Amino acid sequence: MAGRLLDDPQDPDDRTRALVILGSVHEREGDWQAAVDCYAEAVAAAPQDPRVAYFAHNNLGYSLAQQGRFDEAALHCLDAIDVNPHQHNAHKNLGLARQGQGRWLDAALCFVTATRICPADPRARHLLDGLLASRPELAVGSEHLREEMMRMAHSGSESQQPA
C-alpha cells in the first residue's frame, strides 16, 4: 500500500500517508533514524488531512524521544496536540519527552491526561505508575496531580460501566 501511495498518489496527502506508514515499519524494526527521517519528511510536506498531520507529528515525537532527543520530541508532540487534543497518543509521548527532560510533574500530568482520554490503552497508566514508583514525592507534593489522578480514576470508572 505504501508503495502505491508513493508511486501513484491520488491526492496531495497520499505521499505523506505513505511516509507515515513507512516510518511505522521502521519503528517496528527499531530503526529510529529511518523512522525519524520518514516522519520528518511527512511533517515537512504540511499534510492537509488532520489525521495525517497528527500522526506525522506524534510519531516523529515518539521516535525522537526514543533517540533521546527530548526537546525536539516535545515540540512535535505539542504540534500533534494542537491538531487534535482529544487523541491520547501525543499526550503519552509528550509525557515521555517531559520525563526525558527531567520534568517529572509535567510528565506525570501528561500520562494522567492520556489515561483519562483513553483508559482502554494501558500504556500511559503503566508509565505513570512507573514514574510514581520511582518518584513518590510527586503525588505527595502536588495537589494538582492528586486532583488530576482522582479525575482520571473517576472518568475510568464511568467508561467501564455498562451502557
Short mmCIF file of C-alpha atoms in Angstrom, two decimals:
data_model
loop_
_atom_site.label_atom_id
_atom_site.label_comp_id
_atom_site.label_asym_id
_atom_site.label_seq_id
_atom_site.Cartn_x
_atom_site.Cartn_y
_atom_site.Cartn_z
CA MET A 1 0.00 0.00 0.00
CA ALA A 2 2.75 2.46 0.90
CA GLY A 3 4.46 1.76 -2.39
CA ARG A 4 1.31 2.58 -4.38
CA LEU A 5 0.83 5.79 -2.40
CA LEU A 6 4.41 6.80 -3.11
CA ASP A 7 4.39 5.82 -6.81
CA ASP A 8 0.87 6.90 -7.77
CA PRO A 9 -0.53 9.43 -5.31
CA GLN A 10 -4.22 10.13 -5.83
CA ASP A 11 -4.39 13.20 -3.58
CA PRO A 12 -1.80 15.58 -2.14
CA ASP A 13 -1.59 13.71 1.20
CA ASP A 14 -1.07 10.22 -0.29
CA ARG A 15 2.72 10.55 -0.31
CA THR A 16 2.61 11.82 3.27
CA ARG A 17 0.41 8.86 4.32
CA ALA A 18 2.95 6.53 2.74
CA LEU A 19 5.78 8.18 4.66
CA VAL A 20 3.88 7.72 7.93
CA ILE A 21 3.31 4.04 7.09
CA LEU A 22 6.99 3.55 6.23
CA GLY A 23 8.01 5.33 9.41
CA SER A 24 5.85 2.90 11.39
CA VAL A 25 7.58 -0.03 9.70
CA HIS A 26 10.96 1.42 10.67
CA GLU A 27 9.71 1.87 14.26
CA ARG A 28 8.77 -1.82 14.47
CA GLU A 29 12.23 -2.68 13.16
CA GLY A 30 13.81 -0.45 15.82
CA ASP A 31 15.42 1.74 13.16
CA TRP A 32 14.70 5.03 14.87
CA GLN A 33 16.73 7.20 12.48
CA ALA A 34 14.91 5.85 9.43
CA ALA A 35 11.60 6.42 11.24
CA VAL A 36 12.62 9.98 12.12
CA ASP A 37 13.60 10.61 8.50
CA CYS A 38 10.22 9.39 7.18
CA TYR A 39 8.20 11.30 9.74
CA ALA A 40 10.25 14.48 9.31
CA GLU A 41 9.62 14.36 5.56
CA ALA A 42 5.91 13.82 6.25
CA VAL A 43 5.81 16.81 8.60
CA ALA A 44 7.71 18.96 6.09
CA ALA A 45 5.04 18.17 3.48
CA ALA A 46 2.49 20.04 5.65
CA PRO A 47 -0.32 17.50 5.25
CA GLN A 48 -3.84 18.89 4.93
CA ASP A 49 -5.60 15.85 6.41
CA PRO A 50 -5.64 16.43 10.19
CA ARG A 51 -5.20 12.70 10.94
CA VAL A 52 -2.11 12.52 8.76
CA ALA A 53 -0.72 15.71 10.32
CA TYR A 54 -1.44 14.40 13.82
CA PHE A 55 0.29 11.07 13.32
CA ALA A 56 3.23 12.57 11.43
CA HIS A 57 3.97 14.89 14.37
CA ASN A 58 3.07 12.38 17.07
CA ASN A 59 5.14 9.57 15.59
CA LEU A 60 8.05 11.90 14.94
CA GLY A 61 7.88 13.00 18.57
CA TYR A 62 7.87 9.40 19.78
CA SER A 63 10.77 8.40 17.53
CA LEU A 64 12.82 11.42 18.59
CA ALA A 65 12.17 10.52 22.24
CA GLN A 66 13.48 7.02 21.53
CA GLN A 67 16.69 8.68 20.35
CA GLY A 68 16.93 10.80 23.49
CA ARG A 69 16.14 13.99 21.58
CA PHE A 70 13.57 15.07 24.15
CA ASP A 71 13.37 18.80 23.40
CA GLU A 72 12.61 18.17 19.72
CA ALA A 73 10.23 15.36 20.65
CA ALA A 74 8.24 17.63 22.96
CA LEU A 75 7.76 20.22 20.21
CA HIS A 76 6.32 17.66 17.80
CA CYS A 77 4.06 16.17 20.46
CA LEU A 78 2.75 19.65 21.21
CA ASP A 79 2.15 20.19 17.49
CA ALA A 80 0.16 16.92 17.39
CA ILE A 81 -1.85 18.00 20.43
CA ASP A 82 -2.61 21.30 18.67
CA VAL A 83 -4.03 19.29 15.75
CA ASN A 84 -6.13 17.02 17.99
CA PRO A 85 -6.09 17.50 21.77
CA HIS A 86 -8.61 14.65 22.17
CA GLN A 87 -6.26 11.92 20.88
CA HIS A 88 -4.29 10.29 23.69
CA ASN A 89 -1.08 9.20 21.96
CA ALA A 90 0.59 12.60 21.78
CA HIS A 91 -0.15 13.28 25.45
CA LYS A 92 1.55 9.99 26.35
CA ASN A 93 4.50 10.74 24.10
CA LEU A 94 4.78 14.27 25.48
CA GLY A 95 4.97 12.60 28.89
CA LEU A 96 7.90 10.51 27.65
CA ALA A 97 9.62 13.65 26.38
CA ARG A 98 8.98 15.53 29.64
CA GLN A 99 10.28 12.57 31.61
CA GLY A 100 13.43 12.60 29.48
CA GLN A 101 13.79 16.32 30.17
CA GLY A 102 13.58 15.65 33.91
CA ARG A 103 10.25 17.48 34.11
CA TRP A 104 8.70 14.81 36.34
CA LEU A 105 5.48 16.55 37.34
CA ASP A 106 4.74 17.62 33.77
CA ALA A 107 5.38 14.04 32.62
CA ALA A 108 3.01 12.65 35.25
CA LEU A 109 0.29 15.09 34.24
CA CYS A 110 0.70 14.13 30.58
CA PHE A 111 0.35 10.45 31.45
CA VAL A 112 -2.76 11.22 33.51
CA THR A 113 -4.29 13.15 30.61
CA ALA A 114 -3.55 10.32 28.16
CA THR A 115 -5.05 7.77 30.54
CA ARG A 116 -8.14 9.88 31.11
CA ILE A 117 -8.66 10.33 27.37
CA CYS A 118 -8.26 6.63 26.59
CA PRO A 119 -8.46 4.37 29.65
CA ALA A 120 -8.59 1.32 27.35
CA ASP A 121 -4.93 1.86 26.39
CA PRO A 122 -2.87 0.90 29.45
CA ARG A 123 0.49 2.25 28.27
CA ALA A 124 0.20 5.75 29.76
CA ARG A 125 -1.08 4.31 33.05
CA HIS A 126 1.89 1.94 33.22
CA LEU A 127 4.25 4.83 32.53
CA LEU A 128 2.55 6.90 35.25
CA ASP A 129 2.76 4.03 37.74
CA GLY A 130 6.45 3.55 36.96
CA LEU A 131 7.17 7.26 37.33
CA LEU A 132 5.32 7.48 40.64
CA ALA A 133 7.08 4.35 41.92
CA SER A 134 10.45 5.96 41.21
CA ARG A 135 9.38 9.44 42.35
CA PRO A 136 6.71 9.03 45.05
CA GLU A 137 7.22 12.61 46.17
CA LEU A 138 5.33 13.79 43.07
CA ALA A 139 1.92 12.69 44.33
CA VAL A 140 2.69 13.86 47.84
CA GLY A 141 3.98 17.25 46.75
CA SER A 142 1.44 18.17 44.11
CA GLU A 143 -2.18 18.73 44.99
CA HIS A 144 -2.84 19.36 41.29
CA LEU A 145 -1.51 15.90 40.38
CA ARG A 146 -3.60 14.26 43.11
CA GLU A 147 -6.72 16.05 41.82
CA GLU A 148 -5.99 15.02 38.23
CA MET A 149 -5.46 11.42 39.31
CA MET A 150 -8.82 11.50 41.09
CA ARG A 151 -10.46 12.82 37.91
CA MET A 152 -8.69 10.11 35.93
CA ALA A 153 -9.92 7.40 38.31
CA HIS A 154 -13.45 8.79 38.19
CA SER A 155 -13.57 9.02 34.40
CA GLY A 156 -12.12 5.50 34.10
CA SER A 157 -14.82 4.04 36.33
CA GLU A 158 -17.50 5.80 34.26
CA SER A 159 -16.17 4.38 31.00
CA GLN A 160 -16.24 0.84 32.37
CA GLN A 161 -19.88 0.88 33.48
CA PRO A 162 -22.34 -0.94 31.23
CA ALA A 163 -24.32 1.18 28.80
#
